[in-house]
C-alpha cells in the first residue's frame, strides 16, 4: 500500500520559498541518473506513485518532507539539492552535434551534468575572480551564407586579438574570454562535445568517450564556440544550425585569406603533402582542410568527393597520418586553477564548495576529476 507522503492541495502551480523543493530540481536529479519516473518510484520502495511524481515535477503537487527525503535517497542527492536556488537554468538550451545519434535520455543526462558543473563554477566565483564573459554575439538566420559566417569568425578573431595566423591553444582562448570548458567522460561514444548556457557563464563540454584526438578536439571546441556566438535563439540540433557551426569552426581555425593562399587546388602527391603540413601548422585535420577547400571553391565538389574516397580507402577517416604525433588534446585549466586558488587564498576546499552548494558529492568528484588535468606541469 502506498504511504501517505503527500500534503497540500492540487493546484495549477505553487510558489517556491527557499525551503521548498523546486520541481525542476527534482526532474534534474532524475535526469542526472537517467531514470524514468517509474524507476524513481521503485527506488523509493513505492512510497509514492508515478502519477504523484509527475505532478510534483510539474509543480501541481507539493511533496511532504517525507517524500523529499525518499526522493533524495532514491536519487542519491542531498535533500537540500531540491531547494537550492541558483541563478542557473536547470533546463538550458543545449547544442548537441546530432540529435538522431543520441537518445533523449543521454542528452538529458549530459545536460544535467553541465548544470551541476555550472552551479559549481557559480559557487566558485563567490571566492575567486574568473575572467568576465567576452563572447561576441552575432545571431544568424537559417539563410546565412558561408561568406557571412566567415565574416563572423573573423570578427571573433579581431575581438580576441588573435590575428590571422594559427591559434596556439583554442581551449585556452575560450577560457580567457570567460567560457568555462571541461573535458568529461559521459559513458557514451555518441556525444563528441556540446555547449550550453546554464546561467551567465557559457559552458563548453568536450568528451573523452569517442576520441582523444588533438585536432578533432580543437575543431569541436571551435564548433561549440560557433553555437555560442551565433545560435542563442536557434533551434538546436537542426542540420542547418550544425552546418553553420561547422563552417564557423573551419573559418575560425583557418581564415579565408590564408586558406586561399595555402590550400592545394590539386591533390597529387605534392597536394597531399601540403595538407599534411597545414595540419601540423594550423592544428586542423586533413578532413577539415578539405572541407574548407570545398567551401571556398578551391576544390570542386567532384574533387572533394574523390579526396574523401581516397581517405576512406586508406582508413584515414578514422585516423589520419600525423594524428598521434600531434599529441594529447588541449586541456582546460580555468576550473582547475580556480579551485586551487580558492583553496590556497580563500581557504575553501572543493569539499566545502560542494557541501555548501548542496551538490551530490560523488557526482562532483567524478566531474571535477575528469575536468582536471593530472599531468605534471613543467615550469620554464
mmCIF file of C-alpha atoms in Angstrom:
data_model
loop_
_atom_site.group_PDB
_atom_site.id
_atom_site.type_symbol
_atom_site.label_atom_id
_atom_site.label_comp_id
_atom_site.label_asym_id
_atom_site.label_seq_id
_atom_site.Cartn_x
_atom_site.Cartn_y
_atom_site.Cartn_z
ATOM 1 C CA UNK A 1 0.000 0.000 0.000
ATOM 2 C CA UNK A 2 1.354 3.408 -0.924
ATOM 3 C CA UNK A 3 2.423 5.512 2.035
ATOM 4 C CA UNK A 4 0.861 8.871 2.813
ATOM 5 C CA UNK A 5 3.744 11.098 1.763
ATOM 6 C CA UNK A 6 1.933 13.977 0.039
ATOM 7 C CA UNK A 7 0.429 17.071 1.571
ATOM 8 C CA UNK A 8 -1.187 20.169 0.137
ATOM 9 C CA UNK A 9 -3.945 20.737 -2.384
ATOM 10 C CA UNK A 10 -3.805 20.141 -6.103
ATOM 11 C CA UNK A 11 -3.306 23.431 -7.914
ATOM 12 C CA UNK A 12 -2.012 24.835 -11.163
ATOM 13 C CA UNK A 13 1.372 25.583 -9.586
ATOM 14 C CA UNK A 14 2.771 26.603 -6.235
ATOM 15 C CA UNK A 15 5.223 29.269 -5.133
ATOM 16 C CA UNK A 16 8.751 28.229 -4.218
ATOM 17 C CA UNK A 17 10.078 29.699 -0.979
ATOM 18 C CA UNK A 18 13.729 28.856 -0.376
ATOM 19 C CA UNK A 19 12.834 25.983 1.970
ATOM 20 C CA UNK A 20 10.548 24.200 -0.509
ATOM 21 C CA UNK A 21 11.658 21.824 -3.277
ATOM 22 C CA UNK A 22 11.703 23.263 -6.771
ATOM 23 C CA UNK A 23 10.026 20.920 -9.274
ATOM 24 C CA UNK A 24 12.727 21.425 -11.911
ATOM 25 C CA UNK A 25 15.387 20.367 -9.387
ATOM 26 C CA UNK A 26 13.651 17.042 -8.794
ATOM 27 C CA UNK A 27 13.434 16.468 -12.536
ATOM 28 C CA UNK A 28 17.081 17.498 -12.904
ATOM 29 C CA UNK A 29 18.177 14.881 -10.356
ATOM 30 C CA UNK A 30 16.144 12.207 -12.111
ATOM 31 C CA UNK A 31 17.640 13.085 -15.492
ATOM 32 C CA UNK A 32 21.117 13.078 -13.951
ATOM 33 C CA UNK A 33 20.521 9.436 -13.006
ATOM 34 C CA UNK A 34 18.996 8.591 -16.379
ATOM 35 C CA UNK A 35 15.858 7.225 -14.727
ATOM 36 C CA UNK A 36 12.195 7.197 -15.648
ATOM 37 C CA UNK A 37 9.596 8.334 -13.149
ATOM 38 C CA UNK A 38 8.542 4.724 -12.574
ATOM 39 C CA UNK A 39 12.132 3.724 -11.819
ATOM 40 C CA UNK A 40 12.419 6.535 -9.280
ATOM 41 C CA UNK A 41 9.172 5.442 -7.652
ATOM 42 C CA UNK A 42 10.518 1.893 -7.395
ATOM 43 C CA UNK A 43 13.673 3.306 -5.804
ATOM 44 C CA UNK A 44 11.573 4.877 -3.065
ATOM 45 C CA UNK A 45 10.055 1.491 -2.278
ATOM 46 C CA UNK A 46 6.805 2.694 -3.864
ATOM 47 C CA UNK A 47 6.444 5.325 -1.158
ATOM 48 C CA UNK A 48 4.708 7.433 -3.802
ATOM 49 C CA UNK A 49 3.103 6.767 -7.159
ATOM 50 C CA UNK A 50 4.319 7.617 -10.651
ATOM 51 C CA UNK A 51 1.351 9.981 -11.216
ATOM 52 C CA UNK A 52 2.188 11.740 -7.945
ATOM 53 C CA UNK A 53 5.829 12.158 -9.002
ATOM 54 C CA UNK A 54 4.687 13.516 -12.354
ATOM 55 C CA UNK A 55 2.534 16.093 -10.563
ATOM 56 C CA UNK A 56 5.427 17.010 -8.258
ATOM 57 C CA UNK A 57 7.763 17.557 -11.215
ATOM 58 C CA UNK A 58 5.172 19.700 -12.986
ATOM 59 C CA UNK A 59 4.624 21.827 -9.874
ATOM 60 C CA UNK A 60 0.996 20.810 -9.357
ATOM 61 C CA UNK A 61 1.592 18.869 -6.148
ATOM 62 C CA UNK A 62 3.692 19.881 -3.173
ATOM 63 C CA UNK A 63 5.670 16.970 -1.701
ATOM 64 C CA UNK A 64 5.785 16.366 2.018
ATOM 65 C CA UNK A 65 9.049 16.372 3.935
ATOM 66 C CA UNK A 66 8.992 12.567 3.991
ATOM 67 C CA UNK A 67 8.549 12.462 0.213
ATOM 68 C CA UNK A 68 11.526 14.778 -0.250
ATOM 69 C CA UNK A 69 13.696 12.514 1.901
ATOM 70 C CA UNK A 70 12.550 9.432 -0.023
ATOM 71 C CA UNK A 71 13.245 11.073 -3.374
ATOM 72 C CA UNK A 72 16.666 12.292 -2.246
ATOM 73 C CA UNK A 73 17.573 8.776 -1.149
ATOM 74 C CA UNK A 74 16.329 7.209 -4.390
ATOM 75 C CA UNK A 75 18.202 9.772 -6.500
ATOM 76 C CA UNK A 76 21.326 9.867 -4.298
ATOM 77 C CA UNK A 77 21.383 13.626 -3.797
ATOM 78 C CA UNK A 78 21.221 15.741 -0.621
ATOM 79 C CA UNK A 79 17.608 16.703 0.206
ATOM 80 C CA UNK A 80 18.745 20.351 0.075
ATOM 81 C CA UNK A 81 19.612 19.858 -3.598
ATOM 82 C CA UNK A 82 15.917 20.083 -4.422
ATOM 83 C CA UNK A 83 15.506 23.532 -2.870
ATOM 84 C CA UNK A 84 18.821 25.080 -3.945
ATOM 85 C CA UNK A 85 18.111 28.325 -5.767
ATOM 86 C CA UNK A 86 20.870 29.183 -8.213
ATOM 87 C CA UNK A 87 20.997 31.811 -10.959
ATOM 88 C CA UNK A 88 21.344 28.787 -13.216
ATOM 89 C CA UNK A 89 18.809 27.390 -15.660
ATOM 90 C CA UNK A 90 18.007 23.766 -14.791
ATOM 91 C CA UNK A 91 16.843 23.114 -18.357
ATOM 92 C CA UNK A 92 19.107 25.248 -20.554
ATOM 93 C CA UNK A 93 19.127 25.134 -24.340
ATOM 94 C CA UNK A 94 21.937 22.727 -25.152
ATOM 95 C CA UNK A 95 23.592 22.150 -28.516
ATOM 96 C CA UNK A 96 24.378 18.535 -29.374
ATOM 97 C CA UNK A 97 26.012 17.642 -32.671
ATOM 98 C CA UNK A 98 23.443 15.135 -33.954
ATOM 99 C CA UNK A 99 20.105 14.605 -32.236
ATOM 100 C CA UNK A 100 19.496 11.432 -34.245
ATOM 101 C CA UNK A 101 22.566 9.656 -32.878
ATOM 102 C CA UNK A 102 21.823 10.330 -29.205
ATOM 103 C CA UNK A 103 18.820 9.305 -27.158
ATOM 104 C CA UNK A 104 16.757 11.825 -25.222
ATOM 105 C CA UNK A 105 17.924 10.158 -22.008
ATOM 106 C CA UNK A 106 21.606 10.530 -22.967
ATOM 107 C CA UNK A 107 21.160 14.182 -23.873
ATOM 108 C CA UNK A 108 19.260 14.980 -20.692
ATOM 109 C CA UNK A 109 21.849 13.244 -18.539
ATOM 110 C CA UNK A 110 24.660 15.148 -20.246
ATOM 111 C CA UNK A 111 22.740 18.400 -19.823
ATOM 112 C CA UNK A 112 22.215 17.640 -16.128
ATOM 113 C CA UNK A 113 25.954 17.159 -15.673
ATOM 114 C CA UNK A 114 26.522 20.513 -17.358
ATOM 115 C CA UNK A 115 24.069 22.150 -14.952
ATOM 116 C CA UNK A 116 25.948 20.698 -11.963
ATOM 117 C CA UNK A 117 29.225 21.984 -13.324
ATOM 118 C CA UNK A 118 27.667 25.385 -13.958
ATOM 119 C CA UNK A 119 26.419 25.546 -10.381
ATOM 120 C CA UNK A 120 29.840 24.575 -9.067
ATOM 121 C CA UNK A 121 31.513 27.310 -11.121
ATOM 122 C CA UNK A 122 28.933 29.801 -9.809
ATOM 123 C CA UNK A 123 29.790 28.746 -6.248
ATOM 124 C CA UNK A 124 33.488 29.018 -7.067
ATOM 125 C CA UNK A 125 33.032 32.586 -8.289
ATOM 126 C CA UNK A 126 31.984 33.631 -4.809
ATOM 127 C CA UNK A 127 35.613 33.114 -3.766
ATOM 128 C CA UNK A 128 37.739 33.793 -6.862
ATOM 129 C CA UNK A 129 37.529 36.145 -9.820
ATOM 130 C CA UNK A 130 37.138 34.342 -13.128
ATOM 131 C CA UNK A 131 37.573 36.165 -16.465
ATOM 132 C CA UNK A 132 34.453 38.047 -17.444
ATOM 133 C CA UNK A 133 32.418 36.662 -20.307
ATOM 134 C CA UNK A 134 33.564 38.263 -23.543
ATOM 135 C CA UNK A 135 31.846 36.343 -26.321
ATOM 136 C CA UNK A 136 30.591 38.416 -29.260
ATOM 137 C CA UNK A 137 27.003 37.516 -30.115
ATOM 138 C CA UNK A 138 26.039 37.632 -33.770
ATOM 139 C CA UNK A 139 22.754 35.748 -34.254
ATOM 140 C CA UNK A 140 22.202 34.395 -37.752
ATOM 141 C CA UNK A 141 19.172 33.100 -39.577
ATOM 142 C CA UNK A 142 18.817 29.840 -41.430
ATOM 143 C CA UNK A 143 19.718 31.605 -44.677
ATOM 144 C CA UNK A 144 23.150 32.841 -43.512
ATOM 145 C CA UNK A 145 25.760 32.313 -46.220
ATOM 146 C CA UNK A 146 29.209 30.790 -45.799
ATOM 147 C CA UNK A 147 30.693 34.222 -46.541
ATOM 148 C CA UNK A 148 28.652 35.804 -43.736
ATOM 149 C CA UNK A 149 29.821 33.131 -41.313
ATOM 150 C CA UNK A 150 33.418 33.713 -42.433
ATOM 151 C CA UNK A 151 32.959 37.370 -41.519
ATOM 152 C CA UNK A 152 31.586 36.455 -38.077
ATOM 153 C CA UNK A 153 34.520 34.126 -37.394
ATOM 154 C CA UNK A 154 36.925 36.916 -38.323
ATOM 155 C CA UNK A 155 35.009 39.326 -36.092
ATOM 156 C CA UNK A 156 35.631 36.997 -33.138
ATOM 157 C CA UNK A 157 39.314 36.731 -34.060
ATOM 158 C CA UNK A 158 39.582 40.515 -34.158
ATOM 159 C CA UNK A 159 37.688 40.948 -30.878
ATOM 160 C CA UNK A 160 40.021 38.455 -29.209
ATOM 161 C CA UNK A 161 43.196 39.859 -30.841
ATOM 162 C CA UNK A 162 44.053 36.556 -32.483
ATOM 163 C CA UNK A 163 45.355 37.969 -35.746
ATOM 164 C CA UNK A 164 45.227 35.896 -38.926
ATOM 165 C CA UNK A 165 47.644 33.096 -38.049
ATOM 166 C CA UNK A 166 47.279 29.710 -36.351
ATOM 167 C CA UNK A 167 45.655 29.711 -32.908
ATOM 168 C CA UNK A 168 48.102 28.221 -30.433
ATOM 169 C CA UNK A 169 45.588 26.884 -27.900
ATOM 170 C CA UNK A 170 41.883 27.071 -28.753
ATOM 171 C CA UNK A 171 40.606 25.934 -25.350
ATOM 172 C CA UNK A 172 42.765 28.492 -23.563
ATOM 173 C CA UNK A 173 41.338 31.277 -25.732
ATOM 174 C CA UNK A 174 37.795 30.247 -24.834
ATOM 175 C CA UNK A 175 38.705 30.251 -21.146
ATOM 176 C CA UNK A 176 40.471 33.616 -21.342
ATOM 177 C CA UNK A 177 37.225 35.088 -22.572
ATOM 178 C CA UNK A 178 35.044 33.703 -19.822
ATOM 179 C CA UNK A 179 33.852 30.372 -21.215
ATOM 180 C CA UNK A 180 34.111 27.518 -18.724
ATOM 181 C CA UNK A 181 35.480 24.469 -20.537
ATOM 182 C CA UNK A 182 35.618 20.947 -19.160
ATOM 183 C CA UNK A 183 36.625 17.602 -20.579
ATOM 184 C CA UNK A 184 34.258 14.908 -19.360
ATOM 185 C CA UNK A 185 33.625 11.201 -19.669
ATOM 186 C CA UNK A 186 29.908 10.722 -20.275
ATOM 187 C CA UNK A 187 29.825 6.970 -20.790
ATOM 188 C CA UNK A 188 28.605 7.199 -24.390
ATOM 189 C CA UNK A 189 30.534 7.445 -27.662
ATOM 190 C CA UNK A 190 27.626 9.260 -29.301
ATOM 191 C CA UNK A 191 28.452 12.712 -27.902
ATOM 192 C CA UNK A 192 31.569 14.498 -29.236
ATOM 193 C CA UNK A 193 31.016 17.801 -27.476
ATOM 194 C CA UNK A 194 28.199 20.132 -26.537
ATOM 195 C CA UNK A 195 27.665 23.656 -25.310
ATOM 196 C CA UNK A 196 25.103 25.451 -23.208
ATOM 197 C CA UNK A 197 24.416 28.495 -21.078
ATOM 198 C CA UNK A 198 23.285 27.338 -17.655
ATOM 199 C CA UNK A 199 23.494 30.874 -16.311
ATOM 200 C CA UNK A 200 25.554 33.956 -17.033
ATOM 201 C CA UNK A 201 28.635 31.927 -17.922
ATOM 202 C CA UNK A 202 28.601 29.727 -21.041
ATOM 203 C CA UNK A 203 29.942 26.184 -20.862
ATOM 204 C CA UNK A 204 31.671 24.032 -23.452
ATOM 205 C CA UNK A 205 31.897 20.337 -22.616
ATOM 206 C CA UNK A 206 34.367 18.205 -24.561
ATOM 207 C CA UNK A 207 34.189 14.447 -24.158
ATOM 208 C CA UNK A 208 36.831 11.743 -23.986
ATOM 209 C CA UNK A 209 34.455 8.893 -24.803
ATOM 210 C CA UNK A 210 34.849 8.988 -28.574
ATOM 211 C CA UNK A 211 38.248 10.435 -29.226
ATOM 212 C CA UNK A 212 41.416 11.784 -27.677
ATOM 213 C CA UNK A 213 42.358 13.348 -30.996
ATOM 214 C CA UNK A 214 44.125 16.717 -30.728
ATOM 215 C CA UNK A 215 42.910 18.253 -33.985
ATOM 216 C CA UNK A 216 39.365 16.931 -33.669
ATOM 217 C CA UNK A 217 39.113 18.324 -30.148
ATOM 218 C CA UNK A 218 40.222 21.786 -31.337
ATOM 219 C CA UNK A 219 37.582 21.670 -34.042
ATOM 220 C CA UNK A 220 34.938 20.533 -31.525
ATOM 221 C CA UNK A 221 35.762 23.468 -29.226
ATOM 222 C CA UNK A 222 35.580 25.899 -32.155
ATOM 223 C CA UNK A 223 32.306 24.356 -33.322
ATOM 224 C CA UNK A 224 30.749 24.902 -29.890
ATOM 225 C CA UNK A 225 32.063 28.468 -29.837
ATOM 226 C CA UNK A 226 30.165 28.965 -33.085
ATOM 227 C CA UNK A 227 26.931 27.956 -31.360
ATOM 228 C CA UNK A 228 27.569 30.392 -28.507
ATOM 229 C CA UNK A 229 28.282 33.224 -30.936
ATOM 230 C CA UNK A 230 25.524 32.614 -33.482
ATOM 231 C CA UNK A 231 22.748 30.467 -32.040
ATOM 232 C CA UNK A 232 21.414 31.779 -28.743
ATOM 233 C CA UNK A 233 17.840 31.703 -30.052
ATOM 234 C CA UNK A 234 18.187 28.989 -32.713
ATOM 235 C CA UNK A 235 16.572 25.565 -32.602
ATOM 236 C CA UNK A 236 19.349 23.182 -31.503
ATOM 237 C CA UNK A 237 20.314 20.094 -33.447
ATOM 238 C CA UNK A 238 18.981 21.067 -36.864
ATOM 239 C CA UNK A 239 21.069 20.297 -39.924
ATOM 240 C CA UNK A 240 21.289 23.988 -40.795
ATOM 241 C CA UNK A 241 22.446 25.069 -37.333
ATOM 242 C CA UNK A 242 25.094 22.338 -37.179
ATOM 243 C CA UNK A 243 26.326 23.176 -40.680
ATOM 244 C CA UNK A 244 26.694 26.827 -39.677
ATOM 245 C CA UNK A 245 28.707 25.883 -36.584
ATOM 246 C CA UNK A 246 30.849 23.616 -38.773
ATOM 247 C CA UNK A 247 31.563 26.487 -41.157
ATOM 248 C CA UNK A 248 32.337 28.802 -38.246
ATOM 249 C CA UNK A 249 34.860 26.336 -36.790
ATOM 250 C CA UNK A 250 36.652 25.917 -40.107
ATOM 251 C CA UNK A 251 36.750 29.695 -40.650
ATOM 252 C CA UNK A 252 37.825 30.441 -37.083
ATOM 253 C CA UNK A 253 40.730 27.989 -37.271
ATOM 254 C CA UNK A 254 41.773 28.851 -40.840
ATOM 255 C CA UNK A 255 40.869 32.364 -42.068
ATOM 256 C CA UNK A 256 39.850 32.753 -45.687
ATOM 257 C CA UNK A 257 42.903 34.709 -46.841
ATOM 258 C CA UNK A 258 45.332 32.110 -45.501
ATOM 259 C CA UNK A 259 43.176 29.272 -46.778
ATOM 260 C CA UNK A 260 43.103 30.636 -50.322
ATOM 261 C CA UNK A 261 46.840 31.193 -50.253
ATOM 262 C CA UNK A 262 47.868 27.825 -48.816
ATOM 263 C CA UNK A 263 45.287 25.165 -49.709
ATOM 264 C CA UNK A 264 46.272 22.977 -52.682
ATOM 265 C CA UNK A 265 43.980 23.060 -55.698
ATOM 266 C CA UNK A 266 45.270 19.687 -56.920
ATOM 267 C CA UNK A 267 45.525 16.582 -54.791
ATOM 268 C CA UNK A 268 48.530 14.875 -56.269
ATOM 269 C CA UNK A 269 51.435 13.746 -54.062
ATOM 270 C CA UNK A 270 52.501 17.358 -53.580
ATOM 271 C CA UNK A 271 48.954 18.388 -52.676
ATOM 272 C CA UNK A 272 48.590 15.694 -50.014
ATOM 273 C CA UNK A 273 51.980 16.615 -48.564
ATOM 274 C CA UNK A 274 50.805 20.206 -48.425
ATOM 275 C CA UNK A 275 47.684 19.185 -46.498
ATOM 276 C CA UNK A 276 49.790 17.223 -44.010
ATOM 277 C CA UNK A 277 51.996 20.269 -43.416
ATOM 278 C CA UNK A 278 48.987 22.576 -42.996
ATOM 279 C CA UNK A 279 47.532 20.132 -40.493
ATOM 280 C CA UNK A 280 50.672 20.397 -38.383
ATOM 281 C CA UNK A 281 50.846 24.202 -38.595
ATOM 282 C CA UNK A 282 47.159 25.099 -38.242
ATOM 283 C CA UNK A 283 46.050 22.279 -35.918
ATOM 284 C CA UNK A 284 43.271 21.303 -38.282
ATOM 285 C CA UNK A 285 42.549 17.804 -39.587
ATOM 286 C CA UNK A 286 43.054 16.938 -43.232
ATOM 287 C CA UNK A 287 39.313 16.241 -43.463
ATOM 288 C CA UNK A 288 38.556 19.725 -42.140
ATOM 289 C CA UNK A 289 41.080 21.261 -44.526
ATOM 290 C CA UNK A 290 39.386 19.506 -47.436
ATOM 291 C CA UNK A 291 36.006 20.730 -46.168
ATOM 292 C CA UNK A 292 37.402 24.266 -46.082
ATOM 293 C CA UNK A 293 38.771 23.858 -49.613
ATOM 294 C CA UNK A 294 35.374 22.756 -50.887
ATOM 295 C CA UNK A 295 33.534 25.599 -49.098
ATOM 296 C CA UNK A 296 35.904 28.190 -50.583
ATOM 297 C CA UNK A 297 35.729 26.501 -54.007
ATOM 298 C CA UNK A 298 39.432 25.771 -54.057
ATOM 299 C CA UNK A 299 38.293 22.220 -54.820
ATOM 300 C CA UNK A 300 35.283 21.337 -56.936
ATOM 301 C CA UNK A 301 32.564 19.152 -55.382
ATOM 302 C CA UNK A 302 33.792 16.276 -57.544
ATOM 303 C CA UNK A 303 37.411 16.731 -56.441
ATOM 304 C CA UNK A 304 36.311 16.909 -52.817
ATOM 305 C CA UNK A 305 34.313 13.678 -53.081
ATOM 306 C CA UNK A 306 37.249 11.959 -54.782
ATOM 307 C CA UNK A 307 39.535 13.121 -51.961
ATOM 308 C CA UNK A 308 37.189 11.754 -49.311
ATOM 309 C CA UNK A 309 37.014 8.408 -51.115
ATOM 310 C CA UNK A 310 40.817 8.380 -51.211
ATOM 311 C CA UNK A 311 40.939 8.967 -47.447
ATOM 312 C CA UNK A 312 38.309 6.307 -46.759
ATOM 313 C CA UNK A 313 40.179 3.716 -48.805
ATOM 314 C CA UNK A 314 43.265 4.269 -46.643
ATOM 315 C CA UNK A 315 41.424 4.299 -43.334
ATOM 316 C CA UNK A 316 42.201 7.985 -42.824
ATOM 317 C CA UNK A 317 38.617 8.893 -41.944
ATOM 318 C CA UNK A 318 39.187 7.187 -38.576
ATOM 319 C CA UNK A 319 42.847 8.018 -38.044
ATOM 320 C CA UNK A 320 44.790 10.372 -40.248
ATOM 321 C CA UNK A 321 48.533 10.468 -40.813
ATOM 322 C CA UNK A 322 50.120 12.560 -38.072
ATOM 323 C CA UNK A 323 47.309 12.197 -35.517
ATOM 324 C CA UNK A 324 49.491 10.517 -32.911
ATOM 325 C CA UNK A 325 52.336 12.949 -33.430
ATOM 326 C CA UNK A 326 50.023 15.889 -32.666
ATOM 327 C CA UNK A 327 49.834 14.754 -29.033
ATOM 328 C CA UNK A 328 47.059 14.848 -26.443
ATOM 329 C CA UNK A 329 44.009 17.113 -26.778
ATOM 330 C CA UNK A 330 44.196 20.605 -25.335
ATOM 331 C CA UNK A 331 43.494 20.546 -21.600
ATOM 332 C CA UNK A 332 41.160 23.060 -19.922
ATOM 333 C CA UNK A 333 42.726 24.905 -16.988
ATOM 334 C CA UNK A 334 40.227 27.526 -15.804
ATOM 335 C CA UNK A 335 38.191 25.389 -13.395
ATOM 336 C CA UNK A 336 41.235 23.560 -12.048
ATOM 337 C CA UNK A 337 43.258 26.717 -11.386
ATOM 338 C CA UNK A 338 40.241 28.455 -9.867
ATOM 339 C CA UNK A 339 39.775 25.550 -7.447
ATOM 340 C CA UNK A 340 43.433 25.723 -6.443
ATOM 341 C CA UNK A 341 43.278 29.497 -5.996
ATOM 342 C CA UNK A 342 40.162 29.202 -3.820
ATOM 343 C CA UNK A 343 41.852 26.601 -1.634
ATOM 344 C CA UNK A 344 45.155 28.453 -1.293
ATOM 345 C CA UNK A 345 43.978 32.043 -0.958
ATOM 346 C CA UNK A 346 40.432 31.724 0.414
ATOM 347 C CA UNK A 347 40.965 28.522 2.416
ATOM 348 C CA UNK A 348 37.938 26.962 0.742
ATOM 349 C CA UNK A 349 38.271 23.343 -0.341
ATOM 350 C CA UNK A 350 36.396 21.628 -3.133
ATOM 351 C CA UNK A 351 34.523 19.631 -0.488
ATOM 352 C CA UNK A 352 33.490 22.879 1.214
ATOM 353 C CA UNK A 353 32.161 24.268 -2.051
ATOM 354 C CA UNK A 354 30.259 21.114 -2.948
ATOM 355 C CA UNK A 355 28.747 20.793 0.509
ATOM 356 C CA UNK A 356 27.626 24.413 0.830
ATOM 357 C CA UNK A 357 26.245 24.320 -2.715
ATOM 358 C CA UNK A 358 24.214 21.195 -1.804
ATOM 359 C CA UNK A 359 25.549 19.283 -4.799
ATOM 360 C CA UNK A 360 25.862 15.469 -4.899
ATOM 361 C CA UNK A 361 29.385 14.818 -3.663
ATOM 362 C CA UNK A 362 30.189 11.662 -5.657
ATOM 363 C CA UNK A 363 28.991 13.175 -8.917
ATOM 364 C CA UNK A 364 31.035 16.303 -8.359
ATOM 365 C CA UNK A 365 34.143 14.295 -7.545
ATOM 366 C CA UNK A 366 33.719 12.421 -10.837
ATOM 367 C CA UNK A 367 33.004 15.578 -12.830
ATOM 368 C CA UNK A 368 35.873 17.541 -11.343
ATOM 369 C CA UNK A 369 38.328 14.648 -11.585
ATOM 370 C CA UNK A 370 37.545 14.415 -15.296
ATOM 371 C CA UNK A 371 37.864 18.184 -15.640
ATOM 372 C CA UNK A 372 41.304 18.318 -14.013
ATOM 373 C CA UNK A 373 44.472 17.668 -15.995
ATOM 374 C CA UNK A 374 46.651 15.480 -13.776
ATOM 375 C CA UNK A 375 49.724 15.670 -15.975
ATOM 376 C CA UNK A 376 52.761 17.197 -14.227
ATOM 377 C CA UNK A 377 53.347 20.856 -15.045
ATOM 378 C CA UNK A 378 56.776 21.718 -16.437
ATOM 379 C CA UNK A 379 57.781 25.213 -15.353
ATOM 380 C CA UNK A 380 60.034 27.050 -17.827
#
